[in-house]
Coordinates of C-alpha atoms and ligand atoms in Angstrom, one line a residue:
M1 CA 97.4 33.9 186.9
T2 CA 101.0 32.4 186.1
A3 CA 101.0 29.5 183.8
K4 CA 101.3 25.3 184.5
I5 CA 104.7 24.8 182.9
L6 CA 104.0 21.6 180.4
D7 CA 107.7 19.8 180.5
G8 CA 108.5 17.9 177.7
N9 CA 111.9 16.5 179.7
V10 CA 109.3 14.9 182.6
L11 CA 107.2 13.4 179.6
S12 CA 109.3 12.2 177.5
T13 CA 111.5 9.9 180.8
R14 CA 108.0 8.7 181.1
L15 CA 107.3 7.8 178.0
R16 CA 110.9 6.1 177.3
E17 CA 110.8 4.0 180.3
A18 CA 107.7 2.3 178.5
L19 CA 109.6 2.4 174.8
R20 CA 113.0 0.5 176.6
I21 CA 110.1 -2.4 177.8
R22 CA 108.9 -2.3 174.1
T23 CA 112.3 -2.5 172.8
S24 CA 113.7 -5.2 175.0
E25 CA 110.6 -7.4 174.3
L26 CA 111.5 -7.2 170.5
T27 CA 115.4 -7.9 170.8
V28 CA 114.0 -10.8 173.1
Q29 CA 112.0 -12.2 170.3
G30 CA 115.3 -11.4 167.6
C31 CA 114.0 -8.1 166.3
Q32 CA 115.5 -5.5 168.1
P33 CA 114.8 -2.2 166.4
G34 CA 117.3 -0.5 164.3
L35 CA 116.9 3.1 163.0
A36 CA 119.4 4.9 160.2
V37 CA 120.5 8.0 159.9
I38 CA 122.0 9.8 157.2
L39 CA 123.5 13.1 157.3
V40 CA 124.9 15.3 154.7
G41 CA 127.2 18.4 155.0
S42 CA 128.3 19.9 158.5
D43 CA 125.3 22.2 159.3
P44 CA 125.8 22.5 163.3
A45 CA 122.2 22.4 164.4
S46 CA 121.9 19.1 161.8
Q47 CA 124.8 17.6 163.9
V48 CA 123.5 18.4 167.1
Y49 CA 120.2 17.2 166.1
V50 CA 121.3 13.8 164.7
R51 CA 123.5 13.8 168.0
N52 CA 120.9 13.6 170.0
K53 CA 118.5 11.1 167.9
I54 CA 121.6 8.9 168.0
K55 CA 121.7 9.1 172.0
A56 CA 118.4 9.0 172.3
C57 CA 118.0 5.8 170.8
E58 CA 120.7 4.2 173.1
T59 CA 118.8 5.2 175.8
V60 CA 116.1 2.9 174.6
G61 CA 117.8 0.3 173.5
L62 CA 117.5 0.6 170.0
L63 CA 120.1 -0.1 167.5
S64 CA 121.0 3.0 165.6
E65 CA 123.3 3.5 162.3
K66 CA 124.8 6.9 161.6
Y67 CA 125.8 7.7 157.7
E68 CA 127.8 10.7 157.4
Y69 CA 128.9 12.5 154.4
P70 CA 130.6 15.9 153.2
A71 CA 128.5 18.6 151.8
D72 CA 129.5 18.0 148.3
T73 CA 128.1 14.6 147.8
R74 CA 126.7 13.4 145.1
P75 CA 122.7 12.7 145.3
E76 CA 123.5 9.1 143.6
V77 CA 125.8 8.1 146.6
V78 CA 122.9 9.2 149.2
F79 CA 120.2 7.2 146.8
H80 CA 122.1 4.5 146.9
R81 CA 122.4 4.4 150.9
I82 CA 118.8 4.5 151.1
A83 CA 118.2 1.9 148.6
A84 CA 120.6 -0.5 150.8
L85 CA 118.9 0.5 153.9
N86 CA 115.4 0.2 152.4
N87 CA 116.4 -4.0 151.5
D88 CA 118.3 -4.3 155.2
P89 CA 115.9 -6.4 157.8
S90 CA 117.8 -5.0 160.4
I91 CA 116.9 -1.5 159.6
H92 CA 112.8 -0.1 160.8
G93 CA 113.2 3.3 160.4
I94 CA 115.7 5.4 157.7
L95 CA 115.8 9.4 158.7
V96 CA 117.5 11.8 156.5
Q97 CA 118.2 15.1 158.6
L98 CA 117.0 18.0 156.6
P99 CA 117.6 20.4 155.5
L100 CA 120.3 18.9 152.3
P101 CA 122.8 20.7 150.3
P102 CA 121.4 22.8 147.2
Q103 CA 122.3 19.8 144.5
F104 CA 120.0 17.8 146.2
D105 CA 116.1 17.3 145.5
A106 CA 114.7 17.0 149.3
D107 CA 110.9 15.5 148.0
A108 CA 113.5 12.8 145.8
V109 CA 115.4 11.8 148.2
L110 CA 112.4 11.7 150.7
A111 CA 110.4 9.7 148.2
A112 CA 113.2 7.2 147.9
I113 CA 112.7 6.1 151.7
S114 CA 110.6 3.3 151.6
P115 CA 106.9 4.4 153.1
E116 CA 107.4 1.5 155.6
K117 CA 110.7 2.6 157.0
D118 CA 110.0 6.7 157.1
V119 CA 109.5 7.3 160.4
D120 CA 109.5 10.7 159.8
G121 CA 106.4 10.5 158.1
F122 CA 107.0 12.6 154.9
H123 CA 107.0 10.5 152.3
A124 CA 103.7 11.6 149.9
E125 CA 102.2 8.2 150.8
N126 CA 102.5 8.7 154.6
V127 CA 101.4 12.5 154.0
G128 CA 98.1 11.3 152.3
A129 CA 97.5 8.7 154.9
L130 CA 97.5 11.6 157.5
M131 CA 95.5 13.5 155.3
Q132 CA 92.7 10.7 155.1
G133 CA 92.5 10.3 158.7
Q134 CA 94.5 6.7 158.6
P135 CA 98.2 7.7 159.5
H136 CA 100.5 5.2 159.2
F137 CA 103.8 7.3 160.6
I138 CA 102.7 10.8 162.3
P139 CA 105.4 13.7 161.6
C140 CA 107.5 13.2 165.4
T141 CA 107.0 17.0 166.3
P142 CA 103.1 17.2 166.0
Y143 CA 102.8 13.6 167.3
G144 CA 105.3 14.9 170.1
V145 CA 102.8 17.8 170.5
M146 CA 99.4 16.0 170.5
Q147 CA 101.2 13.8 173.4
M148 CA 102.0 16.7 175.0
L149 CA 98.3 18.1 174.9
K150 CA 96.3 14.6 175.7
S151 CA 99.0 14.3 178.9
E152 CA 97.1 17.4 180.3
N153 CA 93.4 16.3 178.7
V154 CA 93.8 19.1 177.4
N155 CA 89.9 19.4 175.7
L156 CA 90.2 20.1 171.9
R157 CA 86.8 18.6 170.6
G158 CA 85.2 22.0 169.4
A159 CA 88.2 24.2 171.1
E160 CA 90.1 27.1 168.5
A161 CA 93.2 26.1 167.7
V162 CA 95.2 28.5 166.0
I163 CA 98.9 27.3 164.5
V164 CA 101.7 29.9 163.3
G165 CA 103.6 28.2 160.2
R166 CA 102.4 26.2 157.9
S167 CA 105.5 24.1 156.8
N168 CA 105.3 20.4 155.6
I169 CA 106.7 19.4 158.5
V170 CA 105.4 21.3 161.5
G171 CA 102.3 23.8 160.2
K172 CA 100.4 21.5 158.0
P173 CA 100.5 18.2 159.7
M174 CA 100.0 19.8 163.0
A175 CA 96.4 21.9 161.5
M176 CA 95.4 17.5 160.3
L177 CA 96.1 16.0 163.9
L178 CA 94.1 18.8 166.0
L179 CA 91.1 18.5 162.8
G180 CA 91.3 14.7 163.4
A181 CA 90.7 15.5 167.1
S182 CA 87.9 17.8 166.3
A183 CA 89.6 20.9 166.9
T184 CA 88.3 24.5 164.6
V185 CA 91.7 25.2 163.3
T186 CA 93.4 28.1 162.1
V187 CA 96.6 28.0 160.1
C188 CA 98.0 31.6 160.0
H189 CA 101.5 32.2 157.7
S190 CA 104.1 35.0 156.7
Q191 CA 100.9 36.7 154.7
T192 CA 98.6 36.8 157.5
R193 CA 97.0 39.7 157.9
D194 CA 96.2 40.3 161.6
L195 CA 98.0 37.7 163.1
A196 CA 97.4 38.9 167.0
L197 CA 93.5 38.8 165.9
H198 CA 93.6 35.3 165.4
T199 CA 95.8 34.0 167.9
R200 CA 93.8 36.4 170.8
R201 CA 90.9 33.6 169.8
A202 CA 92.7 30.5 170.4
D203 CA 92.3 28.2 173.2
V204 CA 95.5 26.5 171.9
L205 CA 98.0 28.8 170.2
V206 CA 100.9 26.8 168.3
A207 CA 103.6 28.5 167.2
A208 CA 106.2 26.8 164.7
V209 CA 107.5 29.9 162.6
G210 CA 111.4 29.9 163.9
R211 CA 111.2 34.2 164.6
A212 CA 112.6 34.4 168.2
K213 CA 109.6 36.0 171.0
M214 CA 107.0 37.1 168.1
I215 CA 104.3 36.0 170.5
T216 CA 104.2 37.9 173.0
G217 CA 101.9 37.9 176.5
D218 CA 99.3 40.4 174.6
M219 CA 98.6 38.5 171.7
I220 CA 97.2 35.4 174.0
K221 CA 93.8 34.2 175.3
P222 CA 94.1 34.4 179.0
G223 CA 93.9 30.8 180.0
A224 CA 95.0 29.5 176.8
T225 CA 96.9 26.4 176.1
V226 CA 100.0 27.7 174.5
I227 CA 102.8 25.4 172.7
D228 CA 105.7 26.7 171.3
V229 CA 108.1 24.8 168.5
G230 CA 110.2 27.2 167.8
I231 CA 113.7 26.8 168.3
N232 CA 115.7 30.3 167.9
R233 CA 119.3 31.2 168.8
Q234 CA 119.9 34.4 170.7
A235 CA 122.7 36.6 170.5
D236 CA 124.0 35.3 173.7
G237 CA 124.2 31.9 172.4
K238 CA 121.7 30.6 174.3
L239 CA 117.9 28.8 173.1
C240 CA 114.5 30.9 172.8
G241 CA 111.1 29.8 171.3
D242 CA 108.6 31.9 168.8
V243 CA 107.1 33.0 172.0
D244 CA 108.2 35.3 174.7
F245 CA 107.9 32.9 177.8
E246 CA 108.3 35.8 180.5
T247 CA 104.9 38.1 179.2
A248 CA 103.2 34.6 178.0
K249 CA 103.6 32.8 180.7
E250 CA 101.2 35.5 183.3
V251 CA 98.4 34.9 180.3
A252 CA 98.7 32.0 179.2
G253 CA 96.9 28.6 181.5
L254 CA 99.6 26.0 180.5
I255 CA 102.9 26.6 178.6
T256 CA 105.7 24.5 177.2
P257 CA 109.0 26.2 177.6
V258 CA 112.5 26.3 175.4
P259 CA 113.9 24.4 175.6
G260 CA 112.8 21.1 177.6
G261 CA 109.2 21.6 176.0
V262 CA 109.0 20.3 172.7
G263 CA 112.4 19.7 171.3
P264 CA 112.4 16.1 173.5
M265 CA 108.8 15.2 172.9
T266 CA 110.3 15.6 169.1
I267 CA 112.9 12.8 169.6
T268 CA 110.5 10.4 171.6
M269 CA 108.3 10.4 168.9
L270 CA 111.0 9.6 166.6
L271 CA 111.8 6.2 168.9
T272 CA 108.0 5.3 169.4
N273 CA 108.0 5.5 165.3
A274 CA 110.4 3.5 164.7
I275 CA 109.9 0.6 167.4
E276 CA 106.2 0.5 165.9
A277 CA 108.2 -0.1 162.8
A278 CA 109.6 -3.1 164.1
E279 CA 106.6 -4.3 166.0
R280 CA 104.6 -4.4 162.5
T281 CA 107.5 -6.6 160.8
I282 CA 106.5 -9.1 163.2
G283 CA 103.1 -8.7 162.9
K284 CA 102.7 -7.1 166.6
Ligands
LIG301 P1 109.8 26.9 158.0 O1 110.6 27.9 157.9 O2 109.5 25.9 157.1 O3 108.1 27.4 158.3 C1 108.2 29.2 158.7 C2 106.8 29.4 158.8 O4 106.4 30.4 159.4 C3 106.0 29.2 157.4 O5 104.7 28.8 157.1 C4 106.2 30.7 157.3 O6 104.9 31.2 156.1 C5 105.7 31.1 159.0 N1 105.8 32.6 159.3 C6 106.6 33.0 158.9 N2 107.2 34.6 158.9 C7 106.0 34.7 159.8 C8 105.1 35.9 160.7 N3 105.7 37.2 160.4 N4 104.3 35.4 160.8 C9 103.0 34.4 160.6 N5 103.7 33.3 160.3 C10 105.2 33.5 159.7 O7 109.7 26.3 159.5 P2 109.5 24.8 160.5 O8 108.3 24.6 160.6 O9 110.4 24.2 159.7 O10 109.8 25.0 161.7 C11 109.5 26.3 162.8 C12 110.2 26.3 163.7 O11 109.9 25.3 164.1 C13 112.1 26.7 163.9 O12 112.0 27.7 164.9 C14 112.7 25.3 164.0 O13 113.9 25.5 163.9 C15 111.9 25.3 164.9 N6 111.6 23.4 164.5 C16 111.2 22.6 166.0 C17 111.5 21.2 166.2 C18 111.4 20.6 167.4 O14 111.5 19.3 167.8 N7 110.8 21.0 168.7 C19 111.4 20.5 165.4 C20 110.9 21.0 164.0 C21 111.0 22.3 163.5 P3 104.7 30.9 154.7 O15 105.0 29.9 154.8 O16 104.6 32.1 154.2 O17 106.5 31.4 154.6

């Protein structure tokens, strides 16, 4: 069997059409959505991510502001900027690109962002709201995964969902969302004893580890939906996921590619959150 490809670029293009309309409606009402992105240091991957986010803002008519600081910046400088952005009515979303240099306490930085402008959904208040099943902002990557599953009408009720990875930004919120959709959720991590035992049971398998091609076809249940969140750069410079696409696509029913899968959807959901934040300010 050869799996159907779940193309994140195609779905993103469709969703961004609708976002463009929402943005222009807001702009007509004098409330053009605005996103501020803070980047500290010169991590090449972070620079690419920020560039892509800013470019995506332009495509749907969002105002974007980029604040770039050198790696040796004192944390006070960034806290001061966040405080100013919290009080700026033209900015509806604030994003601090992670990771931050070692002199920063990332949790403290995220806590400084107003929860109403926390479009990444990483503020403790927003994490708690998600945990309670009343999310205010859903973290963009798991939000994008849920939209991909929805677009293909993947049945989650009672499904065995297995997530590999338990990070705060992907694995844990992914678990909450799948649980909210009534899947039976297993979360695996580096201490999991027999990973394949779990992955082979999965109707829906989400890989979010950061290890190139670690999930091979023999670890996948025939017909399963396989979502590959991982982004890994190979020796030849090309990107690949955590799933070995070539062997996995012969077993899975539905599979996301890397690149062109979850990546573009993450950015689309960031735009969605920023637009929603702006809509809330005018009571829409
Ligand atoms: P983290 O490094 O924060 O978390 C990785 C997780 O994988 C940890 O929970 C770790 O377990 C687990 N893990 C490590 N080794 C193994 C193993 N051998 N078996 C099982 N689990 C293991 O990564 P992130 O969650 O931030 O990101 C994961 C991947 O997704 C990365 O490749 C990242 O680049 C990508 N990513 C992609 C995005 C997109 O838009 N497509 C967005 C965000 C991330 P433990 O907790 O025990 O250490």
